[in-house]
DNA sequence: TATTGTGAACCTGTTCACAGCA
DNA sequence: TGCTGTGAACAGGTTCACAATA
């Protein structure tokens, strides 16, 4: 008597959602190698997880495998792509076309995964003369018009930290509900807006912590 | 009778370690604003977490606050910096000087947080003519010599996916035990080597998943 | 009195181990 | 027989609520 959608189970755990793109990439790799069927063990190895976790994750989507055989690579690939929602194109704007913005604009992984960069924006008029990755760099003031015109669903912030909150506020006001933030700052946004952050210096500091602990000889911690 | 180190408690949970750099940044911001003391509530707000979590996290480091008063900003800042290990400089090499490698080499957050980029390496001889961020781009073959000479502790991989595993293998062989991987691929490394990955297209796909679910009207999931 | 530090309860995520099935 | 799918046990992380205390 449990209510279900016809085509996809609800309530996929967040940790599973974060791994689905990894599985998708692994499946694309297997398909390119000509593999048509794979076991949970093989796919898990390609994705860098253990097979129990993989099977548990896939079980939240449905039963797409065959007992005693494994998974059909193309079929599972399609099912995961549909679940993530990368079967339809998503429009992206990038704000802040410095070094990082350049790199993001030129990143080929966007196109190949259903994301289309429709505009590059920068507040600095000097940068607005440039053409990057085949797109004119436009004024940040055009944000609202561009979001409305292209039905933009994701905003990428690659500005300095000091500008990031203002950019986020403007994005939210313009109707964007998903933000990927590369600026090293905490963003405040209303409920219903998703923010994910990518923070280089935090990643380095986490590595530094573990590095520091490695250099201490094991057993040293016991003290009188 | 529990054994302890004199200067720092062991076994800090991984989730806490990942937040310490955020607290550190928040404290630096407060210090710049001239704040000398703050409550867990204030610091938590700056860091974008709730105060119970903040206090629990800090409790793993020791008792650095004063009941009824709060935390001394400078003192806590130093304690967290020491715990993370950013009080001593760490040497970094970046391999793969394309768009992203350029951006990383020019990123100012490195220096300000105790990380020093000592070399930029690329396998493409055409790129080895360049000077980026004041450093010559050198041949990837120089990796071992550079790691030995500068006591490099962290390697950053910003190459295409296809080259990343080879680069990681060479880094590990050269003695690097911490890797930050920007290439969209799963790296296999021996035990004792830490890898953290930053993957733009995975972040976008996670956002796309949530975006897709927002566009479905709530309550739609109940069927027949 | 105001705020920290923390046991206990709760929740989320992972792993185990095996029943179910092609 | 071999591999998936999953309940149950376990581990890790978060939140609550209050005792400890400057």
Tab-separated table of C-alpha atoms in Angstrom, chain A residues 38-178:
chain	number	residue	atom	x	y	z
A	38	UNK	CA	28.814	-5.880	-15.940
A	39	UNK	CA	28.515	-7.247	-12.415
A	40	UNK	CA	28.132	-5.009	-9.372
A	41	UNK	CA	31.694	-6.001	-8.514
A	42	UNK	CA	33.074	-4.714	-11.826
A	43	UNK	CA	31.070	-1.504	-11.836
A	44	UNK	CA	31.963	-0.844	-8.212
A	45	UNK	CA	35.651	-1.245	-9.037
A	46	UNK	CA	35.358	1.283	-11.888
A	47	UNK	CA	33.597	3.715	-9.597
A	48	UNK	CA	35.939	3.252	-6.659
A	49	UNK	CA	33.377	1.981	-4.151
A	50	UNK	CA	32.587	-1.454	-2.733
A	51	UNK	CA	29.965	-3.610	-4.387
A	52	UNK	CA	27.565	-3.717	-1.430
A	53	UNK	CA	27.326	0.051	-1.461
A	54	UNK	CA	26.799	0.122	-5.187
A	55	UNK	CA	23.981	-2.416	-5.031
A	56	UNK	CA	22.338	-0.618	-2.143
A	57	UNK	CA	22.551	2.669	-4.035
A	58	UNK	CA	21.059	1.187	-7.194
A	59	UNK	CA	18.291	-0.463	-5.191
A	60	UNK	CA	16.932	3.018	-4.371
A	61	UNK	CA	16.336	3.592	-8.083
A	62	UNK	CA	14.649	0.273	-8.749
A	63	UNK	CA	15.616	-3.240	-9.781
A	64	UNK	CA	17.585	-2.719	-12.941
A	65	UNK	CA	19.878	-5.739	-12.692
A	66	UNK	CA	19.441	-9.429	-13.405
A	67	UNK	CA	20.251	-11.893	-10.636
A	68	UNK	CA	22.982	-14.282	-11.567
A	69	UNK	CA	24.015	-12.050	-14.501
A	70	UNK	CA	24.598	-8.416	-13.624
A	71	UNK	CA	23.594	-5.119	-15.204
A	72	UNK	CA	23.070	-4.140	-18.814
A	73	UNK	CA	25.465	-1.235	-19.241
A	74	UNK	CA	23.362	0.843	-21.663
A	75	UNK	CA	20.109	0.269	-19.813
A	76	UNK	CA	21.527	1.144	-16.413
A	77	UNK	CA	23.269	4.162	-17.886
A	78	UNK	CA	19.994	5.467	-19.222
A	79	UNK	CA	18.162	4.832	-15.961
A	80	UNK	CA	20.735	6.700	-13.911
A	81	UNK	CA	20.874	9.578	-16.399
A	82	UNK	CA	17.101	9.872	-16.225
A	83	UNK	CA	17.100	9.755	-12.442
A	84	UNK	CA	19.689	12.540	-12.211
A	85	UNK	CA	17.846	14.527	-14.824
A	86	UNK	CA	20.695	14.943	-17.287
A	87	UNK	CA	18.618	13.648	-20.153
A	88	UNK	CA	17.286	17.147	-20.678
A	89	UNK	CA	19.631	20.080	-21.264
A	90	UNK	CA	20.246	22.540	-18.446
A	91	UNK	CA	21.213	26.134	-19.045
A	92	UNK	CA	24.082	27.583	-16.997
A	93	UNK	CA	25.434	31.119	-16.489
A	94	UNK	CA	28.923	31.771	-15.175
A	95	UNK	CA	29.557	35.006	-13.277
A	96	UNK	CA	33.116	36.207	-12.782
A	97	UNK	CA	35.375	35.636	-15.789
A	98	UNK	CA	38.795	35.733	-14.173
A	99	UNK	CA	41.266	32.856	-14.366
A	100	UNK	CA	38.838	30.379	-12.917
A	101	UNK	CA	35.876	31.641	-14.937
A	102	UNK	CA	37.943	31.180	-18.095
A	103	UNK	CA	38.767	27.629	-17.114
A	104	UNK	CA	35.134	26.837	-16.347
A	105	UNK	CA	33.894	28.414	-19.586
A	106	UNK	CA	36.299	26.240	-21.543
A	107	UNK	CA	35.574	23.069	-19.619
A	108	UNK	CA	34.358	20.473	-22.084
A	109	UNK	CA	32.691	18.336	-19.430
A	110	UNK	CA	29.774	20.758	-19.432
A	111	UNK	CA	28.545	20.065	-22.922
A	112	UNK	CA	29.104	16.362	-22.829
A	113	UNK	CA	26.929	16.024	-19.737
A	114	UNK	CA	23.909	18.031	-20.769
A	115	UNK	CA	24.894	21.425	-19.432
A	116	UNK	CA	24.924	24.383	-21.778
A	117	UNK	CA	26.727	27.586	-20.816
A	118	UNK	CA	24.491	30.307	-22.241
A	119	UNK	CA	26.266	33.371	-20.872
A	120	UNK	CA	29.420	34.664	-19.246
A	121	UNK	CA	29.012	37.733	-17.062
A	122	UNK	CA	31.472	40.046	-15.386
A	123	UNK	CA	31.064	43.334	-13.552
A	124	UNK	CA	34.347	44.691	-14.915
A	125	UNK	CA	33.788	46.568	-18.223
A	126	UNK	CA	37.373	45.797	-19.252
A	127	UNK	CA	36.530	42.099	-19.384
A	128	UNK	CA	33.362	42.684	-21.352
A	129	UNK	CA	35.380	43.263	-24.494
A	130	UNK	CA	36.590	39.666	-24.429
A	131	UNK	CA	35.262	36.608	-26.188
A	132	UNK	CA	35.784	33.454	-24.127
A	133	UNK	CA	34.958	29.959	-25.345
A	134	UNK	CA	33.013	31.468	-28.215
A	135	UNK	CA	30.813	33.629	-25.998
A	136	UNK	CA	30.869	37.384	-25.484
A	137	UNK	CA	31.516	38.369	-21.895
A	138	UNK	CA	28.507	40.484	-20.966
A	139	UNK	CA	27.682	42.918	-18.208
A	140	UNK	CA	26.512	41.501	-14.907
A	141	UNK	CA	23.536	43.840	-15.232
A	142	UNK	CA	22.217	41.631	-18.013
A	143	UNK	CA	21.723	38.762	-15.567
A	144	UNK	CA	17.962	39.101	-15.153
A	145	UNK	CA	17.333	39.398	-18.881
A	146	UNK	CA	19.514	36.385	-19.675
A	147	UNK	CA	17.958	34.194	-16.993
A	148	UNK	CA	14.483	35.037	-18.263
A	149	UNK	CA	15.390	34.604	-21.913
A	150	UNK	CA	17.223	31.296	-21.646
A	151	UNK	CA	15.411	29.674	-18.747
A	152	UNK	CA	18.676	29.342	-16.843
A	153	UNK	CA	18.568	26.760	-14.063
A	154	UNK	CA	22.081	26.855	-12.607
A	155	UNK	CA	24.296	29.797	-11.705
A	156	UNK	CA	28.050	29.426	-11.231
A	157	UNK	CA	29.849	32.000	-9.069
A	158	UNK	CA	33.549	32.415	-9.844
A	159	UNK	CA	33.993	35.936	-8.484
A	160	UNK	CA	36.206	37.120	-5.623
A	161	UNK	CA	34.789	36.323	-2.181
A	162	UNK	CA	33.732	39.890	-1.517
A	163	UNK	CA	31.328	39.945	-4.473
A	164	UNK	CA	29.864	36.468	-4.078
A	165	UNK	CA	26.965	37.225	-1.734
A	166	UNK	CA	25.747	40.076	-3.937
A	167	UNK	CA	25.928	37.869	-6.995
A	168	UNK	CA	24.021	35.125	-5.193
A	169	UNK	CA	21.331	37.588	-4.100
A	170	UNK	CA	20.902	38.815	-7.656
A	171	UNK	CA	20.777	35.257	-8.992
A	172	UNK	CA	18.100	34.296	-6.487
A	173	UNK	CA	16.097	37.437	-7.279
A	174	UNK	CA	16.326	36.558	-10.965
A	175	UNK	CA	14.827	33.137	-10.263
A	176	UNK	CA	17.852	30.859	-10.156
A	177	UNK	CA	17.398	28.067	-7.599
A	178	UNK	CA	20.707	26.180	-7.920
